[in-house]
CSV table of C-alpha atoms and ligand atoms in Angstrom, one decimal:
chain,number,residue,atom,x,y,z
A,122,MET,CA,185.9,8.5,158.3
A,123,LYS,CA,189.7,8.7,156.6
A,124,GLN,CA,190.3,11.7,155.0
A,125,ALA,CA,191.4,11.3,151.2
A,126,GLN,CA,194.3,13.2,149.7
A,127,VAL,CA,195.6,14.4,146.2
A,128,ILE,CA,199.3,13.9,146.8
A,129,PHE,CA,200.1,14.1,143.3
A,130,GLN,CA,198.4,14.9,140.2
A,131,GLU,CA,199.8,15.6,136.5
A,132,GLY,CA,197.3,15.4,133.5
A,133,ASP,CA,195.6,12.1,134.0
A,134,LEU,CA,197.4,10.6,136.1
A,135,SER,CA,197.1,11.4,140.1
A,136,TRP,CA,197.9,9.6,143.7
A,137,THR,CA,195.2,9.8,146.2
A,138,MET,CA,196.2,8.9,149.9
A,139,ILE,CA,193.6,7.6,151.9
A,140,ALA,CA,194.6,8.4,155.5
A,141,ARG,CA,194.1,9.2,159.5
A,142,ASP,CA,190.5,8.3,160.7
A,143,PRO,CA,189.7,10.4,163.7
A,144,ALA,CA,186.9,8.1,164.4
A,145,LYS,CA,189.3,4.7,164.0
A,146,HIS,CA,189.7,2.7,167.6
A,147,GLY,CA,193.0,2.7,168.9
A,148,TYR,CA,193.8,-1.2,168.8
A,149,VAL,CA,193.5,-1.3,165.1
A,150,ILE,CA,197.0,0.2,163.4
A,151,ASP,CA,196.4,3.2,161.6
A,152,THR,CA,197.2,2.6,157.8
A,153,ASN,CA,197.5,4.3,154.7
A,154,GLU,CA,195.8,3.4,151.3
A,155,TYR,CA,197.1,5.1,147.8
A,156,VAL,CA,194.7,5.1,145.1
A,157,ILE,CA,196.6,5.7,141.4
A,158,THR,CA,194.5,6.7,138.8
A,159,TYR,CA,194.9,7.0,135.2
A,160,GLY,CA,192.3,8.0,132.5
A,161,GLY,CA,188.9,6.2,134.1
A,162,GLU,CA,190.9,3.3,135.9
A,163,SER,CA,192.4,3.0,139.5
A,164,ILE,CA,194.5,0.4,141.4
A,165,LEU,CA,194.3,0.2,145.4
A,166,THR,CA,197.3,-0.4,147.7
A,167,ASP,CA,197.1,-2.6,150.7
A,168,PRO,CA,193.4,-1.8,151.0
A,169,GLY,CA,193.5,-2.2,154.5
A,170,GLY,CA,192.0,-4.7,157.5
A,171,SER,CA,187.6,-5.5,157.2
A,172,GLU,CA,187.6,-3.3,159.9
A,173,ILE,CA,188.8,-0.3,158.6
A,174,PHE,CA,186.6,-1.0,155.3
A,175,PRO,CA,184.0,1.1,155.6
A,176,ALA,CA,186.6,4.1,156.9
A,177,VAL,CA,188.6,3.6,153.4
A,178,PHE,CA,185.9,2.8,151.2
A,179,SER,CA,183.3,5.7,152.2
A,180,ALA,CA,186.7,8.3,151.6
A,181,ILE,CA,187.6,6.7,148.3
A,182,CYS,CA,184.1,7.5,147.1
A,183,THR,CA,184.9,11.3,147.7
A,184,VAL,CA,187.0,11.3,145.1
A,185,ILE,CA,186.5,8.6,142.4
A,186,ASP,CA,183.6,6.3,141.6
A,187,PRO,CA,184.8,2.7,143.4
A,188,LEU,CA,184.1,1.1,140.1
A,189,SER,CA,186.7,2.4,138.3
A,190,ILE,CA,188.9,0.3,140.8
A,191,LYS,CA,190.1,-2.4,138.7
A,192,SER,CA,192.6,-3.8,140.8
A,193,LEU,CA,194.3,-3.7,144.1
A,194,PHE,CA,198.2,-4.0,145.0
A,195,ALA,CA,198.8,-6.2,148.1
A,196,SER,CA,202.5,-5.4,149.2
A,197,HIS,CA,202.4,-8.8,151.5
A,198,GLN,CA,199.7,-11.0,153.2
A,199,ASP,CA,199.3,-9.7,156.6
A,200,PRO,CA,195.8,-8.8,157.8
A,201,ASP,CA,196.1,-5.0,157.9
A,202,ILE,CA,197.3,-5.2,154.1
A,203,ILE,CA,194.3,-7.3,152.9
A,204,SER,CA,192.1,-9.4,154.9
A,205,SER,CA,189.4,-6.7,153.5
A,206,LEU,CA,190.0,-8.5,150.3
A,207,GLY,CA,186.3,-10.7,150.7
A,208,LEU,CA,184.9,-7.3,151.1
A,209,TRP,CA,185.9,-5.5,148.1
A,210,LEU,CA,185.3,-8.6,146.1
A,211,ASP,CA,181.5,-8.8,147.5
A,212,PHE,CA,181.3,-4.8,146.1
A,213,ASN,CA,183.1,-5.9,142.8
A,214,PRO,CA,183.8,-10.0,141.9
A,215,SER,CA,185.8,-8.7,139.2
A,216,LEU,CA,188.7,-7.1,140.8
A,217,ARG,CA,192.3,-9.0,140.8
A,218,CYS,CA,194.6,-8.5,143.6
A,219,TYR,CA,198.3,-8.5,142.6
A,220,THR,CA,200.5,-9.6,145.4
A,221,SER,CA,204.0,-11.4,145.6
A,222,ARG,CA,203.6,-15.3,144.0
A,223,LEU,CA,204.2,-16.4,147.7
A,224,TRP,CA,200.9,-15.3,149.1
A,225,THR,CA,198.3,-16.6,146.3
A,226,SER,CA,197.9,-19.7,147.9
A,227,PHE,CA,197.4,-17.4,151.8
A,228,ILE,CA,195.0,-14.8,150.7
A,229,PRO,CA,192.3,-16.3,149.8
A,230,HIS,CA,192.0,-17.1,153.4
A,231,PHE,CA,190.7,-13.2,153.8
A,232,GLY,CA,188.9,-14.1,150.1
A,233,GLY,CA,189.4,-14.5,146.4
A,234,ASP,CA,190.3,-17.2,144.7
A,235,ASP,CA,192.9,-18.4,141.7
A,236,GLU,CA,191.3,-16.1,139.6
A,237,THR,CA,191.6,-13.0,141.8
A,238,LEU,CA,195.2,-13.2,142.6
A,239,ILE,CA,197.7,-12.8,140.6
A,240,GLY,CA,201.2,-13.9,141.3
A,241,ILE,CA,204.1,-11.4,140.9
A,242,PRO,CA,207.3,-13.3,140.4
A,243,ASP,CA,210.3,-12.6,142.4
A,244,GLU,CA,212.1,-10.3,140.5
A,245,GLY,CA,208.7,-8.2,140.0
A,246,MET,CA,206.8,-7.5,136.9
A,247,PRO,CA,205.1,-4.3,135.1
A,248,ILE,CA,201.6,-3.5,136.1
A,249,SER,CA,199.4,-1.5,133.8
A,250,LEU,CA,197.1,0.8,134.5
A,251,GLY,CA,195.2,1.7,131.4
A,252,GLU,CA,197.9,3.1,129.3
A,253,HIS,CA,199.9,4.3,132.3
A,254,ARG,CA,202.8,1.7,133.4
A,255,LEU,CA,203.6,1.0,137.1
A,256,ASP,CA,206.6,-1.7,138.3
A,257,ALA,CA,206.0,-3.6,141.2
A,258,ILE,CA,209.6,-3.8,142.5
A,259,PRO,CA,210.9,-6.5,145.2
A,260,ALA,CA,211.5,-5.9,148.5
A,261,HIS,CA,211.7,-9.4,150.0
A,262,PHE,CA,212.4,-9.8,154.1
A,263,LEU,CA,210.8,-6.3,154.7
A,264,HIS,CA,209.4,-7.6,156.5
A,265,SER,CA,207.4,-10.2,154.7
A,266,SER,CA,209.3,-12.9,152.5
A,267,GLY,CA,207.3,-11.8,150.0
A,268,ASN,CA,206.7,-8.7,149.8
A,269,MET,CA,206.5,-6.1,147.0
A,270,GLN,CA,206.7,-2.1,146.3
A,271,LEU,CA,204.9,0.0,143.5
A,272,TYR,CA,207.3,2.2,141.7
A,273,ASP,CA,205.7,5.0,139.4
A,274,GLY,CA,208.4,6.7,137.2
A,275,THR,CA,206.2,9.2,135.9
A,276,ALA,CA,204.9,10.7,139.7
A,277,LYS,CA,208.5,9.0,141.2
A,278,ILE,CA,206.6,7.8,143.8
A,279,LEU,CA,207.3,4.9,145.6
A,280,PHE,CA,204.7,3.2,147.4
A,281,SER,CA,207.1,1.3,150.1
A,282,GLY,CA,204.4,-0.9,152.1
A,283,ASP,CA,206.0,-1.2,155.9
A,284,VAL,CA,209.2,0.1,154.9
A,285,GLY,CA,209.3,3.8,156.1
A,286,ALA,CA,206.4,3.2,158.2
A,287,ALA,CA,206.1,4.8,161.3
A,288,LEU,CA,204.1,4.4,164.4
A,289,LEU,CA,202.7,8.3,165.1
A,290,PRO,CA,201.2,9.8,167.9
A,291,ASP,CA,197.9,11.5,168.0
A,292,ASP,CA,199.7,14.4,168.2
A,293,ALA,CA,202.5,14.2,165.7
A,294,ASN,CA,200.2,12.7,162.6
A,295,GLU,CA,201.2,15.3,159.5
A,296,VAL,CA,200.6,13.8,156.3
A,297,PHE,CA,204.0,14.4,155.0
A,298,VAL,CA,207.2,14.4,156.9
A,299,LYS,CA,208.1,17.5,158.6
A,300,ASP,CA,210.7,17.0,161.1
A,301,PHE,CA,212.6,14.1,160.1
A,302,ASP,CA,215.1,13.9,162.7
A,303,ARG,CA,211.5,13.7,165.0
A,304,HIS,CA,209.7,11.8,162.7
A,305,ILE,CA,212.3,9.1,162.5
A,306,ASP,CA,212.2,8.2,166.3
A,307,TYR,CA,208.9,7.0,165.7
A,308,ALA,CA,210.1,4.6,163.1
A,309,ARG,CA,213.1,3.2,164.6
A,310,GLY,CA,211.4,0.8,166.7
A,311,PHE,CA,209.1,-0.3,164.2
A,312,HIS,CA,212.2,-0.9,161.8
A,313,GLN,CA,214.4,-2.8,164.1
A,314,ARG,CA,211.6,-5.4,165.0
A,315,TRP,CA,209.8,-5.6,161.7
A,316,MET,CA,212.7,-5.5,159.3
A,317,GLY,CA,215.2,-8.1,161.0
A,318,SER,CA,217.5,-8.7,158.0
A,319,THR,CA,220.4,-6.8,157.1
A,320,GLU,CA,221.0,-8.2,154.4
A,321,ALA,CA,217.7,-7.6,152.7
A,322,LYS,CA,217.5,-3.8,154.0
A,323,LEU,CA,221.2,-3.1,152.3
A,324,ASP,CA,220.1,-4.7,149.2
A,325,TRP,CA,217.4,-2.7,148.8
A,326,CYS,CA,218.7,0.8,150.2
A,327,GLN,CA,221.0,0.1,147.5
A,328,ARG,CA,218.9,-0.8,144.9
A,329,VAL,CA,216.4,2.3,145.9
A,330,SER,CA,219.2,5.1,146.1
A,331,SER,CA,219.7,4.7,142.7
A,332,MET,CA,215.9,5.2,141.6
A,333,ASN,CA,214.6,8.5,140.9
A,334,ILE,CA,212.1,8.9,144.1
A,335,ASP,CA,210.3,12.0,145.1
A,336,MET,CA,207.9,10.7,147.3
A,337,LEU,CA,208.4,7.4,149.8
A,338,CYS,CA,204.8,6.3,150.6
A,339,PRO,CA,204.9,4.0,153.7
A,340,GLN,CA,201.3,2.0,154.8
A,341,HIS,CA,201.6,3.3,158.2
A,342,GLY,CA,202.9,7.1,159.1
A,343,ALA,CA,204.2,9.8,157.1
A,344,ILE,CA,205.1,10.2,153.5
A,345,TYR,CA,209.2,11.0,152.8
A,346,GLN,CA,208.9,13.9,150.1
A,347,GLY,CA,212.2,15.3,148.5
A,348,ALA,CA,215.5,15.3,150.5
A,349,ASP,CA,214.0,13.1,153.3
A,350,VAL,CA,213.5,10.3,150.9
A,351,MET,CA,217.7,9.8,151.2
A,352,ARG,CA,218.0,10.6,154.4
A,353,PHE,CA,215.3,7.7,155.4
A,354,ILE,CA,217.5,5.5,153.2
A,355,ASN,CA,220.7,6.4,154.6
A,356,TRP,CA,219.5,6.5,158.1
A,357,PHE,CA,217.5,2.9,157.2
A,358,ALA,CA,221.0,1.7,155.6
A,359,GLU,CA,223.0,2.4,159.0
A,360,LEU,CA,220.2,1.4,161.2
A,361,PRO,CA,221.0,-2.1,163.5
A,362,VAL,CA,218.3,-4.2,163.3
A,363,GLY,CA,216.9,-7.9,164.0
A,364,LEU,CA,218.5,-9.8,167.0
A,365,MET,CA,221.4,-8.0,167.6
A,366,THR,CA,219.3,-5.3,168.8
A,367,PHE,CA,217.7,-7.4,171.1
A,368,ARG,CA,221.4,-8.4,173.3
A,369,LYS,CA,221.7,-5.7,175.8
B,192,MET,CA,181.3,-0.9,165.6
B,193,GLN,CA,178.4,-2.9,167.5
B,194,LEU,CA,178.5,-6.5,165.7
B,195,HIS,CA,175.5,-7.8,167.2
B,196,GLN,CA,175.6,-11.4,167.8
B,197,SER,CA,173.1,-13.3,165.6
B,198,GLN,CA,171.0,-16.5,165.8
B,199,ALA,CA,173.5,-17.8,163.6
B,200,ALA,CA,175.7,-17.5,166.6
B,201,ASP,CA,173.3,-19.3,168.6
B,202,ASP,CA,172.9,-22.5,166.1
B,203,LEU,CA,176.6,-23.1,166.1
B,204,LEU,CA,176.3,-23.2,169.6
B,205,ASP,CA,173.3,-25.3,169.2
B,206,MET,CA,175.9,-27.9,167.0
B,207,VAL,CA,178.5,-27.8,169.7
B,208,ARG,CA,176.4,-29.0,171.9
B,209,LEU,CA,174.9,-31.8,169.6
B,210,ASN,CA,178.3,-32.9,168.6
B,211,GLU,CA,178.8,-33.6,172.4
B,212,GLY,CA,175.5,-35.5,172.4
B,213,ILE,CA,176.1,-37.4,170.0
B,214,LYS,CA,179.6,-38.5,171.3
B,215,LYS,CA,177.6,-39.8,174.5
B,216,VAL,CA,175.5,-41.8,172.6
B,217,VAL,CA,178.0,-43.4,170.6
B,218,ILE,CA,179.9,-44.8,173.9
B,219,ILE,CA,176.7,-45.9,175.2
B,220,ALA,CA,175.5,-47.4,172.1
B,221,PHE,CA,179.3,-49.0,171.8
B,222,HIS,CA,178.4,-50.6,175.5
B,223,ILE,CA,175.3,-52.2,174.8
B,224,ASN,CA,176.9,-53.7,171.8
B,225,LEU,CA,179.6,-55.1,173.3
B,226,MET,CA,177.2,-56.1,176.4
B,227,ALA,CA,175.1,-57.7,173.6
B,228,LEU,CA,177.8,-59.9,172.6
B,229,ASN,CA,178.9,-61.1,175.8
B,230,ALA,CA,174.8,-62.0,176.3
B,231,ILE,CA,174.5,-63.6,173.1
B,232,LEU,CA,177.9,-66.0,174.0
B,233,LEU,CA,176.0,-66.4,177.5
B,234,ALA,CA,172.6,-67.6,176.0
B,235,ASN,CA,174.5,-69.8,173.6
B,236,ARG,CA,176.0,-71.3,176.9
B,237,ALA,CA,173.0,-71.7,178.9
B,238,GLY,CA,171.4,-73.9,176.3
B,239,ARG,CA,167.6,-74.5,175.5
B,240,THR,CA,166.5,-72.2,178.7
B,241,ALA,CA,168.3,-68.7,177.3
B,242,LEU,CA,166.8,-69.4,173.6
B,243,GLY,CA,164.5,-66.1,173.8
B,244,PHE,CA,167.2,-64.3,175.8
B,245,GLY,CA,169.5,-64.9,173.2
B,246,VAL,CA,166.6,-63.7,170.4
B,247,ILE,CA,166.4,-60.6,172.6
B,248,SER,CA,170.3,-59.7,172.7
B,249,LYS,CA,170.6,-59.7,169.2
B,250,GLU,CA,168.0,-57.4,168.7
B,251,LEU,CA,169.9,-55.2,171.1
B,252,ARG,CA,172.8,-55.9,169.1
B,253,VAL,CA,170.9,-54.9,166.0
B,254,LEU,CA,169.8,-51.8,167.8
B,255,ALA,CA,173.1,-50.3,169.0
B,256,VAL,CA,174.3,-50.7,165.6
B,257,ASP,CA,171.4,-49.1,163.9
B,258,LEU,CA,172.1,-46.5,166.8
B,259,THR,CA,175.7,-46.3,166.1
B,260,HIS,CA,175.0,-45.4,162.3
B,261,LEU,CA,172.2,-42.6,162.7
B,262,MET,CA,174.3,-41.0,165.2
B,263,HIS,CA,177.2,-41.2,162.1
B,264,ASP,CA,174.5,-39.7,160.0
B,265,LEU,CA,173.9,-36.8,162.5
B,266,LYS,CA,177.2,-35.8,162.8
B,267,ALA,CA,177.8,-35.4,159.0
B,268,ASP,CA,174.3,-33.6,158.8
B,269,ALA,CA,176.1,-31.3,161.8
B,270,TYR,CA,179.2,-30.8,160.0
B,271,GLU,CA,177.3,-29.6,157.0
B,272,SER,CA,175.1,-27.3,159.5
B,273,VAL,CA,178.5,-25.7,161.5
B,274,ASN,CA,179.3,-25.1,157.1
B,275,LEU,CA,176.4,-23.6,156.7
B,276,ILE,CA,176.3,-21.6,159.2
B,277,THR,CA,179.7,-20.2,159.3
B,278,VAL,CA,179.2,-19.3,155.5
B,279,LEU,CA,175.8,-17.0,156.9
B,280,LEU,CA,177.9,-15.5,159.7
B,281,ARG,CA,180.6,-14.2,157.3
B,282,GLN,CA,178.1,-13.0,155.5
B,283,GLU,CA,176.2,-11.0,158.2
B,284,ARG,CA,179.5,-9.8,159.4
B,285,ARG,CA,180.5,-8.4,155.7
B,286,LYS,CA,177.0,-7.1,155.5
B,287,ILE,CA,177.1,-5.0,158.4
B,288,LEU,CA,180.6,-3.5,157.1
B,289,LEU,CA,179.5,-3.2,153.5
B,290,GLU,CA,176.4,-1.4,155.6
B,291,SER,CA,177.9,0.9,157.6
B,292,ALA,CA,180.1,1.7,154.4
B,293,ARG,CA,177.0,2.2,153.1
B,294,GLN,CA,175.7,5.2,155.6
B,295,SER,CA,178.2,7.0,155.9
B,296,LEU,CA,178.6,7.8,151.9
B,297,SER,CA,177.6,10.6,150.4
B,298,GLN,CA,177.9,9.5,146.9
B,299,HIS,CA,177.9,6.5,145.0
B,300,GLN,CA,175.5,5.1,147.1
B,301,ASP,CA,174.0,3.2,144.3
B,302,ALA,CA,177.2,0.8,144.3
B,303,LEU,CA,176.7,-0.7,147.4
B,304,VAL,CA,173.0,-0.7,147.1
B,305,ALA,CA,172.9,-3.5,145.2
B,306,VAL,CA,175.5,-5.7,146.4
B,307,ILE,CA,173.9,-4.9,150.0
B,308,GLU,CA,170.9,-6.4,148.3
B,309,THR,CA,171.8,-9.3,146.6
B,310,GLN,CA,173.8,-10.5,150.0
B,311,GLN,CA,170.4,-10.0,151.5
B,312,ASN,CA,168.9,-12.7,149.4
B,313,GLU,CA,171.8,-14.7,149.9
B,314,GLN,CA,171.6,-14.6,153.7
B,315,THR,CA,167.8,-15.0,153.5
B,316,SER,CA,168.5,-18.3,151.5
B,317,GLN,CA,171.4,-19.4,153.5
B,318,ARG,CA,168.9,-19.6,156.2
B,319,GLN,CA,166.5,-21.5,154.9
B,320,ARG,CA,169.1,-24.3,154.0
B,321,ILE,CA,170.2,-23.9,157.2
B,322,SER,CA,166.8,-24.4,159.1
B,323,GLN,CA,165.9,-27.4,156.6
B,324,LEU,CA,168.8,-29.0,157.5
B,325,ARG,CA,167.1,-28.4,161.5
B,326,VAL,CA,164.4,-30.2,160.5
B,327,LYS,CA,166.5,-33.0,159.0
B,328,LEU,CA,168.4,-33.5,162.3
B,329,LEU,CA,165.5,-32.9,164.3
B,330,GLU,CA,163.3,-35.7,162.2
B,331,LYS,CA,166.8,-38.3,162.8
B,332,LEU,CA,166.5,-37.3,166.7
B,333,ASP,CA,163.3,-38.6,166.3
B,334,ASP,CA,164.3,-41.9,164.7
B,335,ALA,CA,166.9,-42.5,167.1
B,336,ARG,CA,164.3,-41.9,169.8
B,337,ARG,CA,162.0,-44.6,167.8
B,338,ILE,CA,165.0,-46.9,168.1
B,339,CYS,CA,165.7,-46.3,172.1
B,340,GLN,CA,161.9,-46.7,172.9
B,341,PHE,CA,162.2,-50.2,171.4
B,342,GLY,CA,165.3,-50.8,173.2
B,343,ILE,CA,163.5,-50.4,176.3
B,344,ALA,CA,160.7,-52.0,175.4
B,345,ILE,CA,163.0,-54.9,174.6
B,346,SER,CA,165.4,-54.7,177.2
B,347,ARG,CA,161.9,-55.2,179.5
B,348,SER,CA,161.8,-58.9,178.2
B,349,ALA,CA,165.2,-59.3,178.6
B,350,LYS,CA,164.2,-59.4,182.3
B,351,ILE,CA,161.4,-61.6,181.7
B,352,GLU,CA,163.2,-64.2,179.4
B,353,ALA,CA,166.1,-64.0,182.2
B,354,ALA,CA,164.0,-65.2,185.1
B,355,TYR,CA,163.5,-68.6,182.5
B,356,GLY,CA,167.2,-68.9,182.5
B,357,ALA,CA,167.4,-72.0,185.3
B,358,GLY,CA,170.8,-72.1,186.4
B,359,TYR,CA,171.9,-68.9,184.6
B,360,SER,CA,169.1,-66.7,185.8
B,361,MET,CA,171.0,-64.6,187.9
B,362,GLN,CA,173.5,-63.9,185.4
B,363,LEU,CA,171.2,-63.1,182.9
B,364,SER,CA,169.3,-61.2,184.8
B,365,ASP,CA,172.4,-58.9,185.8
B,366,VAL,CA,173.1,-58.8,182.0
B,367,SER,CA,169.3,-57.5,181.5
B,368,SER,CA,169.4,-55.0,184.1
B,369,ASP,CA,172.7,-53.6,182.7
B,370,PHE,CA,170.9,-53.4,179.3
B,371,ASP,CA,168.2,-51.9,180.8
B,372,GLN,CA,170.3,-49.1,182.6
B,373,ASN,CA,172.3,-48.1,179.1
B,374,ILE,CA,169.1,-48.0,176.9
B,375,HIS,CA,167.3,-45.9,179.4
B,376,ALA,CA,170.9,-43.3,179.7
B,377,ILE,CA,170.2,-42.5,176.1
B,378,LEU,CA,166.8,-41.2,176.4
B,379,PRO,CA,167.3,-38.8,178.1
B,380,ALA,CA,170.3,-37.3,176.4
B,381,LEU,CA,168.3,-37.2,173.2
B,382,ASP,CA,165.4,-35.7,174.2
B,383,LEU,CA,167.8,-33.1,175.4
B,384,LEU,CA,169.3,-32.8,171.9
B,385,CYS,CA,165.7,-32.3,170.8
B,386,GLN,CA,164.8,-29.8,173.3
B,387,ASN,CA,167.5,-27.6,172.3
B,388,LEU,CA,167.2,-27.8,168.7
B,389,LYS,CA,163.5,-27.1,168.5
B,390,ASP,CA,163.6,-24.3,171.3
B,391,HIS,CA,165.5,-22.1,168.2
C,109,LIG,FE1,203.1,-6.2,157.7
C,110,LIG,FE1,201.7,-2.8,157.9
């Protein structure tokens, strides 16, 4: 089973990370899910693939009543992000799923319909969690052409989807980045191959560097916190990506 | 996680085989139709002596057309079956995952128990729909067999009629043995399909 760990708690607002399943098969990529709870309502980011649904669901149940989850947030359309949608809807048919407008007719291949899926416009939009406001902010082409991240201005947390992702070996699976230089080695290959657009990358780096972010939470790997957030943004801005990295 | 391959997966294979069988029968029926058309022309040329042969050939043409229609019907039913079976396969797969989630819960078990129960009921009625359709398929295959048996009987008569064909006798008997061969080829194909569907 995955482990649930509260990474932020202030009054009624909390962020819980669901990660690191020791029983997970090696052939499915490890993913992080985040549950944001305010009052009695929750939203779940990138709920993951159908194969890991049992592990995610049971970990969530250790911290909250799963029926408090009113909506899902899918940063993009990948199977490791949202192929569990059908199972989530089996559990609660009234769930809504926010995703880029580009994918509202693709994701129903995993489940749901036009009522389930709420398309986020390209420029992003506010998403309310009860009285609390979250913001879907665009990160298109990083890596998906319709790619969204979720920002919580109160908690100063950015859920960054695949941006910041690292493919960690079993012996380096800490929840928070401890040694940036060592950690970033596990992120390099992923960003060079998955994030193909220098233009998109620089645009994103510029925008998020002006945001107040205390934690940058990716869908794979460890959380960047404090000074490591800016360290990551600077590193990413300078990283050669895409086709140029293929040329010897 | 161990995902057991279900009866539904076998059912899906049956439908694949059924479709392949249908294709074979349609091709043979097409040949019979062409052959019968030629036989009608030949009988017209032969005149009075081949009147009976002409009537039989017309019957065989009708039979070929009926068989083709029936095969198209079967194809549509098989398609519907595939739809039902794939829904069931998806339901079964989801149930396994939900069940595995439930087993690892120490809290909030009730939330999933109700969902799993509803799914169980849905699966039961889905299985019923699939087996009802299977019965329908078998009935249609039986109809097809009856048509073929009738075909075998009249192709036998065609052989006899050919003997009265005077100058055309040789040609007519060639045609009638072609009929015979083709119609005989259909029956084992249909039998195999029936057998496959009955076995499960
Ligand atoms: Fe992705
Ligand atoms: Fe991913």
